[in-house]
Coordinates of C-alpha atoms in Angstrom, one line a residue:
M1 CA 57.1 -27.1 -7.9
R2 CA 59.5 -29.3 -9.5
V3 CA 63.0 -28.1 -10.0
T4 CA 64.6 -31.1 -11.6
K5 CA 68.0 -32.6 -11.4
G6 CA 67.4 -32.6 -15.2
A7 CA 69.6 -35.0 -17.0
R8 CA 68.7 -36.9 -20.0
I9 CA 71.7 -35.4 -21.9
T10 CA 73.7 -36.6 -24.9
A11 CA 77.3 -36.5 -25.9
G12 CA 79.3 -34.0 -27.9
T13 CA 82.7 -32.3 -28.1
A14 CA 82.6 -29.2 -30.3
L15 CA 82.4 -26.7 -27.6
L16 CA 84.3 -28.7 -25.0
A17 CA 87.9 -28.4 -24.0
L18 CA 87.7 -31.9 -22.6
G19 CA 87.2 -35.5 -23.8
L20 CA 84.3 -37.7 -22.9
A21 CA 85.4 -40.9 -21.2
A22 CA 83.7 -44.1 -22.2
C23 CA 81.3 -45.7 -19.8
G24 CA 83.2 -48.7 -18.3
G25 CA 83.6 -52.0 -20.0
Q26 CA 80.5 -53.7 -18.6
S27 CA 78.6 -56.1 -20.8
S28 CA 75.3 -54.8 -22.1
T29 CA 73.9 -58.3 -21.8
G30 CA 75.1 -59.0 -18.3
G31 CA 73.1 -59.6 -15.3
G32 CA 71.6 -63.0 -16.3
T33 CA 67.9 -63.7 -15.9
A34 CA 65.9 -61.8 -13.3
S35 CA 64.7 -63.9 -10.4
A36 CA 61.0 -63.9 -9.6
D37 CA 61.5 -62.0 -6.4
Q38 CA 64.0 -59.4 -7.8
P39 CA 62.6 -55.9 -7.6
V40 CA 62.3 -53.6 -10.6
R41 CA 65.2 -51.2 -9.9
M42 CA 65.2 -47.5 -11.0
E43 CA 68.0 -45.0 -10.8
L44 CA 67.4 -42.0 -8.6
G45 CA 69.5 -39.1 -7.2
E46 CA 69.2 -38.6 -3.4
P47 CA 66.0 -36.7 -2.6
Q48 CA 66.6 -33.3 -1.2
K49 CA 64.4 -33.9 1.9
L50 CA 62.4 -36.6 3.7
F51 CA 59.0 -37.4 2.3
Y52 CA 56.7 -34.7 3.4
P53 CA 54.4 -34.2 0.4
G54 CA 54.0 -30.5 1.1
D55 CA 57.7 -30.1 1.2
T56 CA 58.8 -32.2 -1.7
T57 CA 59.5 -29.7 -4.5
E58 CA 62.1 -31.5 -6.6
S59 CA 62.0 -34.4 -9.1
E60 CA 63.7 -37.1 -7.1
G61 CA 61.4 -37.0 -4.1
S62 CA 58.4 -36.5 -6.4
E63 CA 59.3 -39.7 -8.3
V64 CA 59.1 -41.7 -5.1
L65 CA 55.9 -40.1 -3.8
A66 CA 54.2 -40.7 -7.2
A67 CA 54.7 -44.4 -6.6
V68 CA 53.3 -44.2 -3.1
F69 CA 50.4 -41.8 -3.5
A70 CA 47.5 -41.6 -6.0
P71 CA 46.6 -38.1 -7.3
L72 CA 43.1 -36.6 -7.5
V73 CA 43.7 -36.1 -11.3
S74 CA 46.2 -37.3 -13.9
Y75 CA 46.8 -36.3 -17.5
D76 CA 46.3 -38.2 -20.8
E77 CA 48.6 -38.2 -23.8
N78 CA 46.8 -35.1 -25.1
K79 CA 47.7 -33.2 -21.9
Q80 CA 44.0 -33.2 -20.9
V81 CA 43.0 -33.6 -17.2
V82 CA 41.5 -37.0 -16.3
D83 CA 39.8 -37.8 -13.0
D84 CA 41.9 -40.3 -10.9
V85 CA 41.1 -40.6 -7.2
A86 CA 38.5 -37.9 -7.8
E87 CA 35.1 -39.1 -9.1
S88 CA 34.3 -35.6 -10.0
I89 CA 35.6 -32.0 -9.6
K90 CA 32.9 -29.4 -10.4
S91 CA 32.5 -25.7 -10.3
T92 CA 29.9 -23.3 -11.8
D93 CA 32.0 -20.1 -11.2
N94 CA 35.6 -21.3 -11.1
K95 CA 35.7 -20.1 -7.5
T96 CA 33.9 -22.7 -5.5
W97 CA 34.8 -26.3 -6.4
T98 CA 33.2 -29.5 -5.1
I99 CA 35.5 -32.5 -5.1
K100 CA 34.0 -36.0 -4.7
L101 CA 36.2 -39.0 -4.1
K102 CA 35.8 -42.5 -5.7
P103 CA 35.0 -45.2 -3.3
G104 CA 37.3 -48.1 -2.4
Y105 CA 40.6 -46.2 -1.7
T106 CA 42.4 -47.1 1.6
W107 CA 45.6 -46.0 3.2
H108 CA 48.4 -48.5 3.5
N109 CA 47.5 -49.0 7.1
D110 CA 44.0 -50.1 6.0
E111 CA 42.1 -47.0 7.1
P112 CA 39.7 -45.6 4.5
L113 CA 40.6 -42.6 2.5
I114 CA 38.3 -39.7 3.5
A115 CA 37.8 -36.1 2.5
Q116 CA 39.1 -34.9 5.9
N117 CA 42.5 -36.3 4.9
Y118 CA 42.8 -33.8 2.1
V119 CA 41.7 -30.9 4.2
D120 CA 44.2 -31.8 6.9
A121 CA 47.0 -32.1 4.4
W122 CA 46.3 -28.9 2.6
N123 CA 45.9 -26.9 5.8
Y124 CA 49.2 -28.3 7.0
A125 CA 51.1 -27.4 3.8
A126 CA 49.6 -23.9 3.7
N127 CA 50.6 -23.0 7.3
Q128 CA 53.7 -20.8 7.4
D129 CA 54.7 -22.3 10.8
N130 CA 55.2 -25.7 9.1
V131 CA 57.7 -24.2 6.5
Q132 CA 56.6 -26.4 3.6
G133 CA 58.1 -25.7 0.3
A134 CA 54.9 -26.1 -1.6
N135 CA 53.0 -23.6 0.6
G136 CA 52.5 -21.2 -2.3
F137 CA 50.4 -23.6 -4.3
F138 CA 47.6 -23.0 -1.8
S139 CA 47.7 -19.2 -1.9
R140 CA 44.6 -19.1 -4.1
V141 CA 42.5 -20.8 -1.4
E142 CA 40.3 -18.5 0.7
G143 CA 41.9 -18.1 4.1
W144 CA 45.5 -18.9 3.0
A145 CA 46.5 -15.4 4.1
D146 CA 45.3 -16.1 7.6
L147 CA 47.8 -19.0 7.8
N148 CA 50.6 -16.7 6.4
P149 CA 50.5 -13.4 8.3
G150 CA 54.2 -12.9 7.7
E151 CA 57.5 -13.4 9.4
G152 CA 57.5 -12.8 13.1
K153 CA 53.7 -12.9 13.3
T154 CA 51.6 -15.5 15.0
V155 CA 49.2 -17.8 13.1
S156 CA 45.9 -17.7 14.9
A157 CA 43.7 -19.5 12.3
K158 CA 43.3 -23.3 12.6
G159 CA 42.9 -23.7 8.9
M160 CA 41.8 -22.1 5.6
K161 CA 38.2 -21.1 5.7
G162 CA 38.0 -22.1 2.0
L163 CA 38.2 -25.8 2.9
K164 CA 35.0 -27.5 4.1
V165 CA 34.3 -31.2 4.5
V166 CA 30.8 -32.1 3.3
D167 CA 30.9 -35.8 4.1
D168 CA 33.5 -38.6 4.1
S169 CA 33.7 -38.6 0.3
T170 CA 33.2 -34.9 -0.5
F171 CA 34.8 -31.6 0.3
K172 CA 34.5 -28.1 -1.1
V173 CA 37.3 -25.7 -2.0
T174 CA 36.5 -21.9 -2.2
L175 CA 39.2 -19.8 -3.8
S176 CA 39.7 -16.1 -3.0
K177 CA 39.2 -15.4 -6.7
P178 CA 38.1 -17.5 -9.7
F179 CA 40.8 -19.7 -11.2
S180 CA 39.8 -21.6 -14.3
Q181 CA 42.8 -24.0 -14.1
F182 CA 42.4 -25.1 -10.5
K183 CA 41.4 -28.6 -11.5
T184 CA 44.5 -28.8 -13.7
M185 CA 46.7 -28.2 -10.7
L186 CA 45.4 -31.1 -8.6
G187 CA 47.7 -33.8 -10.1
Y188 CA 50.7 -32.2 -8.3
T189 CA 52.5 -33.6 -5.3
S190 CA 51.5 -30.9 -2.8
F191 CA 47.8 -31.8 -3.2
Y192 CA 48.2 -35.4 -2.0
P193 CA 46.2 -36.2 1.2
L194 CA 47.7 -37.2 4.6
P195 CA 46.4 -40.0 6.9
K196 CA 45.7 -39.4 10.6
A197 CA 48.8 -41.4 11.3
A198 CA 51.0 -38.7 9.8
F199 CA 50.4 -36.3 12.6
G200 CA 51.8 -36.3 16.1
A201 CA 50.2 -35.0 19.3
D202 CA 51.5 -31.5 18.5
G203 CA 49.6 -31.5 15.1
K204 CA 52.9 -31.7 13.1
V205 CA 53.7 -34.3 10.6
T206 CA 56.2 -36.6 12.3
E207 CA 59.7 -37.4 11.1
A208 CA 58.9 -41.0 11.5
Y209 CA 56.1 -40.6 9.0
A210 CA 58.3 -38.6 6.6
K211 CA 60.9 -41.5 6.7
Q212 CA 58.2 -44.1 6.0
P213 CA 55.1 -42.4 4.5
I214 CA 51.8 -44.2 4.5
G215 CA 50.2 -43.5 1.2
Q216 CA 47.1 -44.7 -0.7
G217 CA 48.8 -45.5 -4.0
Y218 CA 50.4 -48.4 -5.9
F219 CA 53.3 -49.2 -3.5
K220 CA 54.0 -49.0 0.2
F221 CA 57.3 -48.5 2.0
D222 CA 59.0 -51.6 3.3
K223 CA 61.0 -49.8 5.9
P224 CA 62.0 -46.3 7.0
Y225 CA 64.3 -44.4 4.7
N226 CA 67.4 -42.9 6.4
K227 CA 68.6 -40.0 4.4
G228 CA 72.3 -39.8 3.9
T229 CA 73.0 -43.4 4.7
D230 CA 70.6 -45.6 2.8
Q231 CA 71.5 -46.4 -0.7
S232 CA 68.0 -47.6 -1.8
I233 CA 64.3 -47.0 -1.1
D234 CA 62.4 -50.2 -1.1
L235 CA 58.7 -50.6 -1.8
T236 CA 56.1 -53.4 -2.1
R237 CA 52.9 -53.4 -4.2
Y238 CA 49.8 -52.5 -2.2
D239 CA 47.4 -55.2 -3.4
K240 CA 44.3 -53.4 -1.9
F241 CA 44.8 -50.5 -4.4
P242 CA 41.4 -50.3 -6.2
G243 CA 42.5 -49.3 -9.6
D244 CA 44.9 -50.8 -12.2
K245 CA 47.8 -52.2 -10.3
P246 CA 51.5 -52.7 -11.3
K247 CA 52.2 -56.2 -12.7
F248 CA 55.2 -56.7 -10.4
D249 CA 55.6 -57.0 -6.6
K250 CA 58.7 -55.1 -5.6
L251 CA 60.1 -51.7 -6.6
Q252 CA 63.5 -50.4 -5.6
F253 CA 64.9 -46.9 -6.1
K254 CA 68.7 -47.2 -6.2
L255 CA 70.4 -43.9 -5.2
Y256 CA 73.3 -42.8 -7.3
S257 CA 75.6 -39.8 -7.2
S258 CA 76.9 -40.6 -10.7
A259 CA 74.9 -41.0 -13.9
E260 CA 77.8 -42.9 -15.4
T261 CA 77.9 -45.5 -12.6
A262 CA 74.1 -46.0 -13.0
F263 CA 74.5 -46.5 -16.7
N264 CA 77.2 -49.1 -16.2
D265 CA 74.8 -50.9 -13.8
L266 CA 72.1 -50.8 -16.4
R267 CA 74.4 -52.3 -19.1
A268 CA 75.4 -55.0 -16.7
G269 CA 71.8 -55.9 -15.8
N270 CA 72.0 -54.6 -12.3
L271 CA 69.6 -51.7 -12.9
D272 CA 66.4 -51.7 -14.8
I273 CA 65.4 -48.1 -15.5
H274 CA 67.6 -45.1 -16.0
D275 CA 65.8 -41.9 -17.0
S276 CA 68.9 -39.6 -17.0
L277 CA 71.5 -41.0 -19.3
P278 CA 74.9 -39.5 -19.1
P279 CA 76.5 -37.6 -22.1
S280 CA 79.1 -40.4 -22.5
A281 CA 76.2 -42.9 -23.0
I282 CA 73.9 -41.3 -25.6
A283 CA 76.2 -41.7 -28.7
S284 CA 76.2 -45.4 -28.3
A285 CA 73.0 -46.1 -26.3
K286 CA 70.7 -46.3 -29.3
A287 CA 72.9 -48.7 -31.2
E288 CA 73.7 -50.8 -28.1
L289 CA 70.3 -50.9 -26.5
G290 CA 68.0 -50.7 -29.6
E291 CA 64.4 -50.5 -28.5
R292 CA 65.5 -50.2 -24.9
Y293 CA 66.7 -46.7 -25.6
M294 CA 64.1 -44.0 -25.3
D295 CA 64.1 -40.5 -26.9
E296 CA 60.8 -38.7 -26.3
A297 CA 59.4 -35.2 -26.2
D298 CA 59.7 -33.5 -22.8
A299 CA 58.0 -30.4 -21.4
G300 CA 61.0 -29.3 -19.3
V301 CA 63.2 -26.2 -19.6
G302 CA 66.9 -25.9 -18.8
Y303 CA 68.1 -22.5 -17.4
I304 CA 71.0 -20.6 -16.1
G305 CA 69.8 -18.7 -13.0
F306 CA 71.0 -15.6 -11.1
P307 CA 70.7 -15.2 -7.3
M308 CA 69.4 -11.6 -7.8
Q309 CA 67.9 -11.2 -4.3
Y310 CA 71.2 -11.4 -2.4
N311 CA 74.0 -10.9 -5.0
K312 CA 74.0 -7.5 -6.8
T313 CA 76.7 -8.6 -9.2
Y314 CA 73.9 -9.5 -11.7
A315 CA 71.6 -6.5 -10.9
N316 CA 72.0 -4.9 -14.4
V317 CA 69.6 -6.5 -16.8
K318 CA 71.9 -5.5 -19.7
V319 CA 74.7 -7.6 -18.2
R320 CA 72.2 -10.6 -17.9
E321 CA 71.2 -10.0 -21.6
A322 CA 74.8 -10.0 -22.7
I323 CA 75.4 -13.3 -20.9
S324 CA 72.4 -14.7 -22.7
L325 CA 73.6 -13.4 -26.1
A326 CA 77.0 -15.0 -25.5
I327 CA 75.5 -18.6 -25.3
D328 CA 75.5 -20.6 -28.5
R329 CA 72.3 -22.6 -27.8
K330 CA 72.2 -24.1 -31.3
T331 CA 75.6 -25.7 -31.0
I332 CA 74.9 -26.9 -27.5
A333 CA 71.6 -28.4 -28.5
E334 CA 73.0 -30.1 -31.7
T335 CA 76.5 -31.0 -30.6
V336 CA 76.7 -31.3 -26.8
F337 CA 73.2 -32.9 -26.8
S338 CA 73.6 -34.7 -30.1
G339 CA 70.4 -33.1 -31.3
T340 CA 68.2 -34.2 -28.5
R341 CA 67.6 -30.7 -27.2
A342 CA 66.2 -27.6 -28.9
P343 CA 67.5 -24.1 -28.3
A344 CA 65.2 -22.3 -25.9
D345 CA 63.5 -19.1 -27.2
D346 CA 60.8 -18.7 -24.6
F347 CA 60.1 -19.5 -20.9
I348 CA 57.2 -21.7 -22.0
N349 CA 58.0 -25.1 -23.6
P350 CA 56.7 -25.8 -27.1
L351 CA 54.6 -28.8 -25.9
L352 CA 52.2 -26.4 -24.0
D353 CA 49.8 -23.9 -25.4
G354 CA 51.2 -20.4 -25.0
Y355 CA 54.7 -21.0 -26.5
R356 CA 55.7 -18.4 -29.1
P357 CA 58.7 -19.2 -31.4
G358 CA 61.3 -16.5 -31.1
A359 CA 59.7 -14.7 -28.2
C360 CA 63.0 -14.2 -26.5
A361 CA 65.1 -12.0 -28.8
V362 CA 68.1 -12.0 -26.5
C363 CA 68.1 -15.8 -26.5
T364 CA 69.8 -15.6 -30.0
Y365 CA 73.5 -16.0 -30.4
D366 CA 75.3 -12.7 -31.1
P367 CA 78.8 -12.7 -29.6
A368 CA 79.8 -9.3 -31.0
K369 CA 76.8 -7.6 -29.4
A370 CA 77.3 -9.6 -26.2
K371 CA 80.9 -8.5 -25.8
S372 CA 80.2 -4.8 -26.5
Q373 CA 77.1 -4.7 -24.3
Y374 CA 78.8 -6.5 -21.5
A375 CA 81.7 -4.1 -21.5
D376 CA 79.6 -1.0 -21.9
N377 CA 77.6 -2.0 -18.8
G378 CA 80.6 -2.9 -16.6
G379 CA 80.0 -6.6 -16.5
P380 CA 82.1 -8.4 -13.8
K381 CA 85.5 -9.7 -14.8
T382 CA 85.0 -13.0 -13.1
L383 CA 81.9 -15.3 -13.0
E384 CA 81.1 -18.5 -11.3
L385 CA 78.7 -21.1 -12.6
G386 CA 77.4 -23.9 -10.3
Y387 CA 75.8 -27.2 -11.2
N388 CA 74.9 -30.6 -9.7
S389 CA 77.2 -33.4 -10.7
D390 CA 74.8 -36.2 -9.8
G391 CA 73.0 -35.3 -13.0
P392 CA 75.0 -35.3 -16.2
H393 CA 75.4 -31.5 -16.6
K394 CA 79.2 -31.1 -16.7
E395 CA 79.5 -31.1 -20.5
W396 CA 76.9 -28.5 -21.3
I397 CA 77.9 -26.3 -18.3
E398 CA 81.5 -26.4 -19.5
A399 CA 80.2 -25.5 -22.9
V400 CA 78.4 -22.4 -21.5
A401 CA 81.5 -21.5 -19.5
N402 CA 83.7 -21.7 -22.6
N403 CA 81.1 -19.5 -24.5
L404 CA 81.3 -16.8 -21.8
R405 CA 85.1 -16.9 -21.6
A406 CA 85.5 -16.6 -25.4
N407 CA 82.7 -14.1 -26.1
L408 CA 82.8 -11.9 -23.0
G409 CA 86.5 -12.0 -22.2
V410 CA 86.0 -13.0 -18.6
Q411 CA 87.3 -15.6 -16.2
V412 CA 84.6 -18.3 -15.5
T413 CA 84.9 -20.8 -12.6
V414 CA 82.7 -23.9 -12.9
K415 CA 81.7 -25.2 -9.5
P416 CA 80.3 -28.7 -9.2
F417 CA 78.0 -29.7 -6.3
E418 CA 78.0 -33.4 -5.5
K419 CA 74.2 -33.6 -5.1
F420 CA 71.3 -31.7 -6.5
A421 CA 70.0 -31.4 -3.0
S422 CA 73.2 -29.6 -2.0
I423 CA 72.9 -26.8 -4.5
L424 CA 69.2 -26.4 -3.7
D425 CA 70.0 -26.2 0.0
E426 CA 72.6 -23.5 -0.5
L427 CA 70.2 -21.5 -2.7
D428 CA 67.5 -21.9 -0.1
K429 CA 69.9 -20.6 2.6
K430 CA 71.2 -17.9 0.2
T431 CA 74.8 -19.0 0.7
Y432 CA 75.7 -19.6 -2.9
G433 CA 76.2 -16.4 -4.9
G434 CA 77.2 -17.7 -8.3
M435 CA 75.1 -18.3 -11.4
F436 CA 73.5 -21.7 -11.2
R437 CA 72.2 -24.4 -13.5
M438 CA 68.5 -25.1 -13.0
G439 CA 65.7 -27.0 -14.7
W440 CA 62.0 -27.1 -14.5
A441 CA 59.8 -30.2 -15.0
I442 CA 56.1 -29.3 -15.1
D443 CA 53.7 -30.2 -12.3
Y444 CA 50.6 -29.9 -14.5
P445 CA 50.1 -29.0 -18.2
S446 CA 49.6 -25.3 -18.1
A447 CA 51.6 -22.3 -19.3
E448 CA 51.0 -20.8 -15.8
N449 CA 53.1 -23.6 -14.3
Y450 CA 56.2 -22.1 -15.9
L451 CA 55.5 -18.8 -14.3
T452 CA 53.9 -18.7 -10.8
P453 CA 55.9 -21.4 -9.0
V454 CA 59.3 -20.3 -10.3
F455 CA 59.1 -16.5 -10.7
S456 CA 56.2 -15.0 -8.7
T457 CA 56.9 -13.0 -5.5
V458 CA 55.0 -15.5 -3.3
A459 CA 57.3 -18.3 -4.7
I460 CA 60.4 -16.7 -3.1
K461 CA 59.5 -18.0 0.3
T462 CA 56.9 -20.7 -0.6
G463 CA 58.0 -22.0 -4.0
S464 CA 61.0 -22.4 -6.3
N465 CA 61.9 -18.8 -7.0
Y466 CA 65.6 -19.3 -6.3
A467 CA 66.4 -16.0 -8.1
G468 CA 64.5 -14.1 -5.5
W469 CA 63.2 -11.9 -8.3
S470 CA 60.0 -9.9 -7.7
N471 CA 58.0 -7.8 -10.1
K472 CA 54.6 -6.4 -9.3
A473 CA 53.5 -6.0 -12.9
F474 CA 54.3 -9.7 -13.4
D475 CA 52.4 -10.8 -10.3
D476 CA 49.4 -8.6 -11.4
L477 CA 49.3 -10.3 -14.8
L478 CA 49.4 -13.7 -13.2
A479 CA 46.4 -12.7 -11.1
K480 CA 44.5 -11.5 -14.2
G481 CA 45.3 -14.8 -15.9
D482 CA 44.1 -16.8 -12.9
S483 CA 40.8 -14.9 -12.7
A484 CA 40.0 -15.1 -16.4
A485 CA 36.8 -16.9 -17.3
T486 CA 38.4 -19.4 -19.5
Q487 CA 41.9 -20.9 -19.9
A488 CA 42.1 -19.4 -23.4
Q489 CA 41.5 -15.9 -22.0
G490 CA 43.9 -16.5 -19.1
L491 CA 46.6 -17.5 -21.5
K492 CA 46.8 -14.0 -23.0
Y493 CA 47.7 -12.6 -19.6
Y494 CA 50.2 -15.4 -18.9
Q495 CA 51.9 -14.6 -22.2
Q496 CA 52.1 -10.9 -21.2
A497 CA 53.7 -12.0 -17.9
D498 CA 56.1 -14.2 -20.0
D499 CA 57.0 -11.0 -21.9
I500 CA 58.1 -9.4 -18.6
L501 CA 60.3 -12.4 -17.8
I502 CA 61.9 -12.1 -21.2
K503 CA 62.5 -8.4 -20.6
E504 CA 63.9 -8.9 -17.1
L505 CA 65.7 -12.3 -17.4
P506 CA 66.0 -13.5 -13.8
Y507 CA 66.8 -16.8 -15.4
I508 CA 68.2 -17.4 -18.9
P509 CA 66.4 -20.2 -20.9
V510 CA 69.0 -22.3 -22.6
Y511 CA 67.3 -25.4 -24.0
F512 CA 64.1 -27.3 -24.1
Y513 CA 64.4 -30.9 -22.8
R514 CA 63.9 -34.3 -24.4
T515 CA 63.7 -37.4 -22.3
N516 CA 66.7 -39.7 -23.0
A517 CA 66.3 -42.9 -21.0
A518 CA 66.9 -46.6 -21.2
F519 CA 65.8 -49.8 -19.6
S520 CA 67.3 -53.3 -19.1
Q521 CA 66.5 -56.6 -20.7
H522 CA 64.7 -57.5 -17.4
V523 CA 61.7 -55.2 -18.1
K524 CA 59.4 -54.0 -20.9
G525 CA 56.6 -51.5 -21.4
V526 CA 58.5 -48.6 -19.8
K527 CA 56.7 -45.3 -20.3
I528 CA 57.6 -41.9 -18.9
N529 CA 54.7 -39.5 -18.6
L530 CA 54.3 -35.7 -19.1
L531 CA 55.5 -35.1 -15.5
N532 CA 58.7 -37.1 -16.1
Q533 CA 57.5 -39.9 -13.9
V534 CA 57.4 -43.6 -14.8
E535 CA 53.9 -45.1 -15.3
W536 CA 54.3 -48.2 -13.2
T537 CA 51.1 -49.9 -14.4
K538 CA 52.7 -50.2 -17.8
V539 CA 56.0 -51.8 -16.7
E540 CA 56.3 -55.6 -16.8
K541 CA 59.1 -57.9 -15.8
V542 CA 60.6 -60.2 -18.4
A543 CA 61.3 -63.7 -17.1

C-alpha cells in the first residue's frame, strides 16, 4: 500500500550544484513549558485523500488512521506478528482462516465492535464500484473476482463469498488459494473495520464519515477535517479503549508543505515530533538536539520510477539500465544523506528475509558503460524527473539529475510538485509522463509486500503500481509464493519474482532508508515502529 512521502534525509553537497540554506534562526530551546492542555503535535504532509481506510494508500493518511483505528495484528521488534484486536487467527490449511475478536472494543460512538464490521468494510473496499485504492489487497479472498468483473461490467454479487460471520466476535475468511502469510497482512490499513455509521442509505461510505471517521483505536476526531483548508487534524484520547492507552489527552497533526518550516517549529518548541527532517537539519540536529535526535533502521526503499504504461520514452529496458548505471548511489548515500542511507542493490530491503546483497547488478555505478549503452540504444536527449517538495527530496533528486547530465550527456529538467498528493494524483490520472521519485514503506513484514502491491498486474488499478508495468511470469511466481505451504518455501518464489523486477527495472532502486527524526523538549519516549508510525502508548509529555 504505502507509497511514502519519504523524507528522513540528511545534508550533503558533493554532488550538488547548489548550497544548503541553514534552517532559520529559531532557538532550539524556545517554546517555554508545555501547558497541561497543550496537545502533542506531530508534523505531517497533507493526506492525499479523505480518510476512507480502503482508499488510504500513502503514509500521511495512514499515520492518522493508525491513531484512530486498532489493527487485528501488530508486529514486535523482531518483526513477528502479534495478535492485537484479534484474540486468535487460526488456519489448518492456510486457506480457511478463523478470526476471533477480543472482547471490550467499542467504536467511538459507543457501539460494540463486532465481526460484521470487518466483513462490511472488506466487502466495500473490494468492490470495484467503490474505487478504493487498496482493493487489490482482497484479491486473494474467494469471491473477489465477483466484485471485480472488469471495466464496463456490472457487479452483481453483494459481497465476497469467502467472508462469513460466525457470531458477533468471530468471522471466517476463505481464500481462493492457500496463502501462508495472510495473517501477516492483517496489520495493514485496508483491513480496518468500519462501523454501521460509516455507510449511507445507498450503501456507500459517506463523505461526512471520511472527514471525521469513527474508529475503535486510541484517539477520536474532535471535528471534521476539511482537506485543502484545514492546517491541522485534532484528536482526543478515547478513554474507553480497552488496551494500553496513550498517557496524554490530545494529539494534533500539524500539516506542512515544507520540512524546513516544520523543523524550525520543532526547534522553537512549537512542534513536538518531526519524522522527516530536512537535509539542511541533519548535519546539526544530532549536536543540537542530542538524545532528541533519532537515527534508526528503516525497511523502506527509495526509487526512481518510469510511467511505462503510457509513456513509451522509457520502453527500452537497456535505456532504463543505462539510467540506473549512471546513478552514483554510494556518493548519494554517504554525502547527500550523510551516511544515513545505504545504496540499494535489491528491491527487497535488508531488514527483511529475502534480501540478497548485490542482487541488482545494474544498480552499480558504471558511468562509462551507462553512456555507451544509452547512446547505442537511442536514449532520449531530454529527461524530466519529478518529486514532491513537501518532503525533503530536492537535494538527492538534484544529485541524480546531475549524474544523468554528466554521465549520459542529456538535458534533465527537475520538476517539483508542491505536495506528495499532487504527484500521486497525476500518476493516478496518467497525466505526468516524466520519471518520478517514489518510496515504499512496508505495510507488513514480508518480502512479498515489496512485490505484489507495487509491481503486480492487479496493482495497476487496485494498488500502487504507478509504473503500469505488467509481467505474467512475475505474477505467476507471486501466485506460487502465495500458495507455498510455508513462508520459507514461498520466499524462494518471491526471490525469483524479484529477479524479474531486476531484469525489467520498472523502477530503479536507489537507496534503503533510515529513519531520521527528532522530538521537542516537551515530550519523551518517542518510538517509530517498523511501519514508520509513532507508537503513541510510548510517548509521554514532559511538564
